[in-house]
Amino acid sequence: MTAAWRPAPGPVVCLGETMAALAPDPPRPLADAGHLRLSVAGAESNVAMYLAAHGVPARWLSAVGDDPLGRRVRAAVAAAGVDVTHVRTDPHRPTGLLLKNPGPAGTRVHYYRTGSAASALGPGLLDGEPVGSAALLHLTGITPALSASCRALVTRALAPPAAERPYTVSFDVNHRAALWPDGTAPTVLRALADRADIVFVGLDEAQELWGGDLTVTGLRELLPGPRILVVKDGARTATAVTTDGTCTVPALRTAVVEPVGAGDAFAAGFLAGLLRAETLPRALRLGHLTAVSALKVTGDHGPLPEAADIARLLGLPDRDWQRYEEGSEAVRS
């Protein structure tokens, strides 16, 4: 596994919409809420923020409205150490908004993003900077669901064969059923994912899209194109499949405050590991460690452990890693 393909080191560009987010504080159904907490939420900017926390140069590429929410979004992403120089301000379209509605069966999300500034992004965004100097371009399956021009953007980014692209492309399937009312998600997302170099997908997500009996092996047969296919099996394991074989690493046990953002955090940790030329097992471990940072907070982005703690956990023997519970002072006997 140590000689497997790795993306070239360098800046990462994360392209996609980030919205203002309102959530009841304390968590309760919206209909009963007395107060709402304002934050920001975006899969691609989440990845950029966690990459920056890992010391990887990260740039967020998008558009926001010329409004207070757009300024709030831009400032929040920049405060995490992400380069937002190339984020465009649209004077004619608003910043997108989402509302979280917690309930006994989980949190439901209501989107107000139709006609947003980011929904007007198009293929021309790939010309020039910052994409021109990117070592890796990170995309998700959310973007092609936003508009025809956004779908054209992602399609163009993935159109050239991998060997002819000037950058590596990572693609998180990130299926949001509410954004695909026409039922085209399975076909579109499969075609896009199969052209990426690195793909992230949840096993349950893949089963919902492409068949309830799918296994990791069946998913690889469905998506033979990616150099690395990462399949996340909830709080249990994550598996990386390459031409050299399969590597599975158990997730860390931890108390979950809110699961939103954990998949983005995992992707950032794994990518950071690859860009550091870590082995696949260590990259998967770094993905799990970063995901825990999101699981422990109510927002999408939480603080990473100290660098010394990360190094110690990455170096644990396999047996001790499997027994470790995040938040404990030592490996438990």
Tab-separated table of C-alpha atoms in Angstrom:
chain	number	residue	atom	x	y	z
A	1	MET	CA	0.000	0.000	0.000
A	2	THR	CA	2.880	2.395	0.685
A	3	ALA	CA	3.744	2.742	-3.025
A	4	ALA	CA	0.193	3.530	-4.098
A	5	TRP	CA	-0.697	6.569	-6.210
A	6	ARG	CA	-0.866	9.904	-4.422
A	7	PRO	CA	-1.925	13.362	-5.673
A	8	ALA	CA	0.849	15.903	-6.119
A	9	PRO	CA	1.256	18.204	-3.111
A	10	GLY	CA	0.118	21.795	-3.468
A	11	PRO	CA	-2.878	24.101	-3.035
A	12	VAL	CA	-6.380	22.653	-2.885
A	13	VAL	CA	-9.339	24.504	-4.406
A	14	CYS	CA	-12.728	23.617	-2.920
A	15	LEU	CA	-15.536	24.751	-5.215
A	16	GLY	CA	-19.165	25.013	-4.158
A	17	GLU	CA	-21.876	26.932	-2.362
A	18	THR	CA	-21.757	27.986	1.274
A	19	MET	CA	-24.916	29.329	2.886
A	20	ALA	CA	-25.940	31.115	6.014
A	21	ALA	CA	-27.509	28.610	8.416
A	22	LEU	CA	-30.126	29.113	11.125
A	23	ALA	CA	-30.700	26.488	13.809
A	24	PRO	CA	-32.767	26.445	17.022
A	25	ASP	CA	-30.667	27.140	20.102
A	26	PRO	CA	-31.064	25.040	22.190
A	27	PRO	CA	-31.927	22.299	19.670
A	28	ARG	CA	-35.661	21.706	19.346
A	29	PRO	CA	-38.228	21.659	16.514
A	30	LEU	CA	-38.384	24.948	14.645
A	31	ALA	CA	-42.071	25.374	15.452
A	32	ASP	CA	-41.218	25.484	19.166
A	33	ALA	CA	-37.959	27.434	18.999
A	34	GLY	CA	-37.607	30.746	20.789
A	35	HIS	CA	-34.137	31.554	19.518
A	36	LEU	CA	-32.113	30.756	16.391
A	37	ARG	CA	-28.331	30.563	16.106
A	38	LEU	CA	-26.698	31.952	12.950
A	39	SER	CA	-23.732	30.103	11.456
A	40	VAL	CA	-22.478	29.118	8.012
A	41	ALA	CA	-22.798	25.774	6.228
A	42	GLY	CA	-21.232	24.445	3.063
A	43	ALA	CA	-19.736	21.048	2.267
A	44	GLU	CA	-16.868	22.362	0.159
A	45	SER	CA	-15.920	25.208	2.504
A	46	ASN	CA	-16.042	22.731	5.401
A	47	VAL	CA	-13.386	20.686	3.609
A	48	ALA	CA	-11.330	23.820	2.939
A	49	MET	CA	-11.515	24.885	6.592
A	50	TYR	CA	-10.365	21.502	7.884
A	51	LEU	CA	-7.588	21.331	5.276
A	52	ALA	CA	-6.372	24.727	6.458
A	53	ALA	CA	-6.453	23.463	10.047
A	54	HIS	CA	-4.187	20.606	8.927
A	55	GLY	CA	-1.762	23.081	7.373
A	56	VAL	CA	-2.755	22.426	3.741
A	57	PRO	CA	-3.074	25.608	1.611
A	58	ALA	CA	-6.796	25.768	0.823
A	59	ARG	CA	-8.831	28.122	-1.331
A	60	TRP	CA	-12.602	28.348	-1.445
A	61	LEU	CA	-14.126	29.267	-4.808
A	62	SER	CA	-17.761	30.348	-4.968
A	63	ALA	CA	-20.104	33.337	-5.040
A	64	VAL	CA	-22.146	35.094	-2.370
A	65	GLY	CA	-24.700	37.861	-2.479
A	66	ASP	CA	-23.935	41.498	-1.807
A	67	ASP	CA	-25.719	41.245	1.528
A	68	PRO	CA	-24.933	40.870	5.245
A	69	LEU	CA	-25.219	37.071	5.083
A	70	GLY	CA	-22.722	36.922	2.238
A	71	ARG	CA	-20.276	39.025	4.203
A	72	ARG	CA	-20.812	36.790	7.226
A	73	VAL	CA	-20.131	33.661	5.163
A	74	ARG	CA	-16.976	35.054	3.573
A	75	ALA	CA	-15.601	36.254	6.912
A	76	ALA	CA	-16.279	32.930	8.661
A	77	VAL	CA	-14.473	30.884	6.016
A	78	ALA	CA	-11.563	33.331	5.888
A	79	ALA	CA	-11.245	33.254	9.692
A	80	ALA	CA	-10.449	29.539	9.458
A	81	GLY	CA	-7.358	30.299	7.370
A	82	VAL	CA	-8.888	29.680	3.943
A	83	ASP	CA	-8.061	31.918	0.981
A	84	VAL	CA	-11.332	33.544	-0.147
A	85	THR	CA	-9.724	36.011	-2.570
A	86	HIS	CA	-11.524	34.595	-5.588
A	87	VAL	CA	-15.017	34.381	-4.073
A	88	ARG	CA	-17.259	36.576	-6.209
A	89	THR	CA	-19.869	38.978	-4.827
A	90	ASP	CA	-23.023	38.946	-6.952
A	91	PRO	CA	-24.917	42.252	-6.802
A	92	HIS	CA	-28.111	40.727	-8.224
A	93	ARG	CA	-28.566	37.394	-6.388
A	94	PRO	CA	-28.777	36.623	-2.658
A	95	THR	CA	-26.667	34.411	-0.455
A	96	GLY	CA	-28.266	31.005	0.062
A	97	LEU	CA	-29.916	30.130	3.372
A	98	LEU	CA	-30.797	26.924	5.188
A	99	LEU	CA	-32.863	26.212	8.281
A	100	LYS	CA	-32.220	23.212	10.518
A	101	ASN	CA	-35.290	21.593	12.037
A	102	PRO	CA	-34.263	19.127	14.781
A	103	GLY	CA	-36.736	16.401	15.668
A	104	PRO	CA	-36.974	12.971	17.311
A	105	ALA	CA	-36.135	11.240	14.013
A	106	GLY	CA	-33.148	13.496	13.276
A	107	THR	CA	-32.550	16.930	11.824
A	108	ARG	CA	-34.383	17.936	8.693
A	109	VAL	CA	-32.890	20.718	6.556
A	110	HIS	CA	-34.948	23.295	4.662
A	111	TYR	CA	-33.098	25.017	1.801
A	112	TYR	CA	-33.662	28.529	0.473
A	113	ARG	CA	-31.047	28.533	-2.265
A	114	THR	CA	-32.975	28.663	-5.557
A	115	GLY	CA	-31.651	31.632	-7.519
A	116	SER	CA	-28.784	32.154	-5.094
A	117	ALA	CA	-25.486	33.756	-6.098
A	118	ALA	CA	-23.711	30.398	-6.132
A	119	SER	CA	-26.397	28.784	-8.299
A	120	ALA	CA	-25.274	31.088	-11.124
A	121	LEU	CA	-21.733	29.665	-11.172
A	122	GLY	CA	-20.708	28.189	-14.515
A	123	PRO	CA	-17.888	26.471	-16.436
A	124	GLY	CA	-15.960	29.715	-16.929
A	125	LEU	CA	-14.988	29.528	-13.258
A	126	LEU	CA	-12.447	26.864	-14.216
A	127	ASP	CA	-10.474	29.296	-16.393
A	128	GLY	CA	-7.604	31.109	-14.740
A	129	GLU	CA	-6.984	31.364	-11.016
A	130	PRO	CA	-7.240	29.809	-8.571
A	131	VAL	CA	-7.996	26.571	-10.448
A	132	GLY	CA	-5.040	27.109	-12.785
A	133	SER	CA	-2.517	26.644	-9.984
A	134	ALA	CA	-4.399	23.995	-8.000
A	135	ALA	CA	-2.842	20.645	-7.239
A	136	LEU	CA	-6.259	19.280	-6.305
A	137	LEU	CA	-9.806	20.414	-7.076
A	138	HIS	CA	-12.458	19.245	-4.619
A	139	LEU	CA	-16.060	18.997	-5.806
A	140	THR	CA	-19.263	17.464	-4.471
A	141	GLY	CA	-22.495	16.106	-5.853
A	142	ILE	CA	-24.334	19.051	-4.340
A	143	THR	CA	-23.107	21.519	-6.961
A	144	PRO	CA	-24.510	19.820	-10.081
A	145	ALA	CA	-27.945	19.774	-8.422
A	146	LEU	CA	-28.086	23.559	-7.994
A	147	SER	CA	-28.647	24.638	-11.607
A	148	ALA	CA	-27.910	23.782	-15.232
A	149	SER	CA	-24.861	26.042	-15.221
A	150	CYS	CA	-23.524	24.432	-12.055
A	151	ARG	CA	-23.959	20.984	-13.571
A	152	ALA	CA	-22.107	22.160	-16.676
A	153	LEU	CA	-19.302	23.425	-14.436
A	154	VAL	CA	-18.781	20.088	-12.693
A	155	THR	CA	-19.170	18.171	-15.949
A	156	ARG	CA	-16.475	20.269	-17.619
A	157	ALA	CA	-14.106	19.882	-14.675
A	158	LEU	CA	-14.344	16.110	-15.001
A	159	ALA	CA	-14.547	15.887	-18.793
A	160	PRO	CA	-10.834	15.495	-19.649
A	161	PRO	CA	-9.285	12.088	-18.994
A	162	ALA	CA	-7.463	11.990	-15.665
A	163	ALA	CA	-4.043	11.893	-17.345
A	164	GLU	CA	-4.813	15.115	-19.222
A	165	ARG	CA	-6.107	17.157	-16.290
A	166	PRO	CA	-3.657	19.653	-14.740
A	167	TYR	CA	-4.992	18.835	-11.271
A	168	THR	CA	-6.303	15.880	-9.309
A	169	VAL	CA	-10.079	15.871	-8.794
A	170	SER	CA	-11.689	14.595	-5.615
A	171	PHE	CA	-15.451	14.147	-5.612
A	172	ASP	CA	-17.704	13.573	-2.617
A	173	VAL	CA	-21.008	12.100	-3.843
A	174	ASN	CA	-22.834	13.965	-1.050
A	175	HIS	CA	-26.325	13.070	-2.265
A	176	ARG	CA	-28.984	15.504	-1.086
A	177	ALA	CA	-32.314	14.019	-2.152
A	178	ALA	CA	-34.177	17.311	-1.707
A	179	LEU	CA	-32.035	18.875	-4.431
A	180	TRP	CA	-32.862	16.184	-7.023
A	181	PRO	CA	-36.667	16.213	-7.428
A	182	ASP	CA	-36.455	15.015	-11.054
A	183	GLY	CA	-34.989	11.628	-10.085
A	184	THR	CA	-31.808	12.019	-12.152
A	185	ALA	CA	-29.411	11.784	-9.194
A	186	PRO	CA	-28.399	8.096	-9.589
A	187	THR	CA	-27.417	8.467	-13.247
A	188	VAL	CA	-25.774	11.880	-13.004
A	189	LEU	CA	-23.834	11.217	-9.803
A	190	ARG	CA	-22.564	7.845	-10.976
A	191	ALA	CA	-21.287	9.327	-14.249
A	192	LEU	CA	-19.535	12.204	-12.487
A	193	ALA	CA	-18.035	10.095	-9.701
A	194	ASP	CA	-16.608	7.566	-12.111
A	195	ARG	CA	-14.496	10.270	-13.782
A	196	ALA	CA	-12.889	11.597	-10.584
A	197	ASP	CA	-9.490	10.543	-9.248
A	198	ILE	CA	-10.652	10.238	-5.633
A	199	VAL	CA	-14.269	9.528	-4.654
A	200	PHE	CA	-15.923	9.605	-1.235
A	201	VAL	CA	-19.287	7.928	-0.714
A	202	GLY	CA	-21.210	6.522	2.232
A	203	LEU	CA	-22.252	2.902	1.923
A	204	ASP	CA	-25.822	3.749	2.959
A	205	GLU	CA	-25.787	6.660	0.507
A	206	ALA	CA	-24.636	4.364	-2.313
A	207	GLN	CA	-27.309	1.816	-1.450
A	208	GLU	CA	-29.968	4.526	-1.565
A	209	LEU	CA	-28.743	5.681	-4.970
A	210	TRP	CA	-27.757	2.482	-6.741
A	211	GLY	CA	-29.181	-0.533	-4.956
A	212	GLY	CA	-29.926	-1.632	-1.423
A	213	ASP	CA	-27.738	-4.748	-1.616
A	214	LEU	CA	-24.554	-2.969	-2.693
A	215	THR	CA	-21.329	-3.970	-0.944
A	216	VAL	CA	-17.917	-2.319	-1.137
A	217	THR	CA	-16.963	-4.822	-3.821
A	218	GLY	CA	-20.128	-4.149	-5.803
A	219	LEU	CA	-19.608	-0.421	-5.477
A	220	ARG	CA	-16.123	-0.743	-6.915
A	221	GLU	CA	-17.565	-2.628	-9.872
A	222	LEU	CA	-20.075	0.190	-10.321
A	223	LEU	CA	-17.327	2.851	-10.101
A	224	PRO	CA	-14.168	1.362	-11.636
A	225	GLY	CA	-12.718	4.702	-12.738
A	226	PRO	CA	-11.420	6.435	-9.566
A	227	ARG	CA	-7.833	5.812	-8.552
A	228	ILE	CA	-9.030	5.743	-4.930
A	229	LEU	CA	-12.594	4.936	-3.881
A	230	VAL	CA	-13.310	5.660	-0.212
A	231	VAL	CA	-16.438	4.011	1.195
A	232	LYS	CA	-17.597	5.197	4.618
A	233	ASP	CA	-19.729	2.789	6.612
A	234	GLY	CA	-21.233	5.131	9.193
A	235	ALA	CA	-19.654	4.964	12.647
A	236	ARG	CA	-18.121	1.576	11.889
A	237	THR	CA	-15.360	1.706	9.269
A	238	ALA	CA	-13.947	3.459	6.235
A	239	THR	CA	-12.468	1.494	3.347
A	240	ALA	CA	-10.125	2.740	0.618
A	241	VAL	CA	-10.125	0.694	-2.578
A	242	THR	CA	-7.281	1.089	-5.092
A	243	THR	CA	-5.766	-0.942	-7.890
A	244	ASP	CA	-3.369	-2.312	-5.260
A	245	GLY	CA	-6.063	-3.657	-2.983
A	246	THR	CA	-8.389	-2.709	-0.148
A	247	CYS	CA	-7.625	-1.072	3.191
A	248	THR	CA	-10.188	-0.801	6.005
A	249	VAL	CA	-9.779	1.211	9.220
A	250	PRO	CA	-12.340	1.229	12.056
A	251	ALA	CA	-13.820	4.552	13.124
A	252	LEU	CA	-13.087	5.947	16.565
A	253	ARG	CA	-15.769	5.593	19.190
A	254	THR	CA	-16.983	8.980	20.355
A	255	ALA	CA	-20.030	10.728	21.758
A	256	VAL	CA	-21.972	12.400	18.928
A	257	VAL	CA	-23.380	15.886	19.452
A	258	GLU	CA	-24.445	16.315	15.815
A	259	PRO	CA	-23.366	14.310	12.737
A	260	VAL	CA	-23.660	17.192	10.236
A	261	GLY	CA	-20.285	18.024	8.706
A	262	ALA	CA	-18.539	14.814	9.752
A	263	GLY	CA	-18.333	13.516	6.179
A	264	ASP	CA	-16.706	16.740	5.011
A	265	ALA	CA	-14.268	16.589	7.910
A	266	PHE	CA	-13.397	12.990	7.066
A	267	ALA	CA	-12.729	13.904	3.441
A	268	ALA	CA	-10.443	16.767	4.489
A	269	GLY	CA	-8.485	14.572	6.884
A	270	PHE	CA	-8.047	11.827	4.313
A	271	LEU	CA	-6.970	14.301	1.622
A	272	ALA	CA	-4.534	15.948	4.030
A	273	GLY	CA	-3.033	12.530	4.686
A	274	LEU	CA	-2.640	11.801	0.982
A	275	LEU	CA	-1.082	15.200	0.323
A	276	ARG	CA	1.433	14.451	3.073
A	277	ALA	CA	2.229	11.130	1.345
A	278	GLU	CA	0.900	9.130	4.279
A	279	THR	CA	0.065	5.468	3.845
A	280	LEU	CA	-3.578	4.687	3.173
A	281	PRO	CA	-4.181	3.332	6.704
A	282	ARG	CA	-2.795	6.536	8.235
A	283	ALA	CA	-4.768	8.714	5.804
A	284	LEU	CA	-7.946	6.864	6.792
A	285	ARG	CA	-7.086	7.322	10.462
A	286	LEU	CA	-6.583	11.054	9.890
A	287	GLY	CA	-9.997	11.114	8.228
A	288	HIS	CA	-11.588	9.506	11.278
A	289	LEU	CA	-9.776	11.842	13.679
A	290	THR	CA	-10.940	14.882	11.748
A	291	ALA	CA	-14.514	13.590	11.580
A	292	VAL	CA	-14.594	13.384	15.375
A	293	SER	CA	-13.901	17.142	15.487
A	294	ALA	CA	-17.188	17.721	13.650
A	295	LEU	CA	-19.155	15.120	15.598
A	296	LYS	CA	-18.378	16.849	18.894
A	297	VAL	CA	-19.924	20.249	18.009
A	298	THR	CA	-23.360	21.526	16.964
A	299	GLY	CA	-21.984	23.376	13.930
A	300	ASP	CA	-20.223	21.986	10.870
A	301	HIS	CA	-16.696	22.812	12.038
A	302	GLY	CA	-14.904	22.021	15.280
A	303	PRO	CA	-11.302	22.294	16.520
A	304	LEU	CA	-8.792	19.581	15.711
A	305	PRO	CA	-6.890	17.748	18.464
A	306	GLU	CA	-3.414	19.048	19.248
A	307	ALA	CA	-0.767	18.068	16.691
A	308	ALA	CA	1.043	15.896	19.235
A	309	ASP	CA	-2.169	13.983	19.997
A	310	ILE	CA	-2.825	13.453	16.288
A	311	ALA	CA	0.708	12.125	15.786
A	312	ARG	CA	0.346	9.784	18.753
A	313	LEU	CA	-2.975	8.398	17.549
A	314	LEU	CA	-1.751	7.937	13.985
A	315	GLY	CA	1.115	5.878	15.365
A	316	LEU	CA	-0.943	3.528	17.542
A	317	PRO	CA	-0.689	-0.193	16.765
A	318	ASP	CA	-3.810	-1.469	14.989
A	319	ARG	CA	-5.025	-3.317	18.089
A	320	ASP	CA	-4.783	-0.194	20.238
A	321	TRP	CA	-6.459	1.990	17.600
A	322	GLN	CA	-9.457	-0.345	17.530
A	323	ARG	CA	-9.751	-0.186	21.334
A	324	TYR	CA	-9.316	3.580	21.623
A	325	GLU	CA	-12.307	5.716	22.546
A	326	GLU	CA	-11.971	9.404	21.665
A	327	GLY	CA	-12.047	11.531	24.781
A	328	SER	CA	-10.464	8.910	27.046
A	329	GLU	CA	-7.111	9.618	28.639
A	330	ALA	CA	-5.562	6.355	27.489
A	331	VAL	CA	-6.219	3.196	25.543
A	332	ARG	CA	-8.717	1.269	27.615
A	333	SER	CA	-8.010	-2.275	28.718
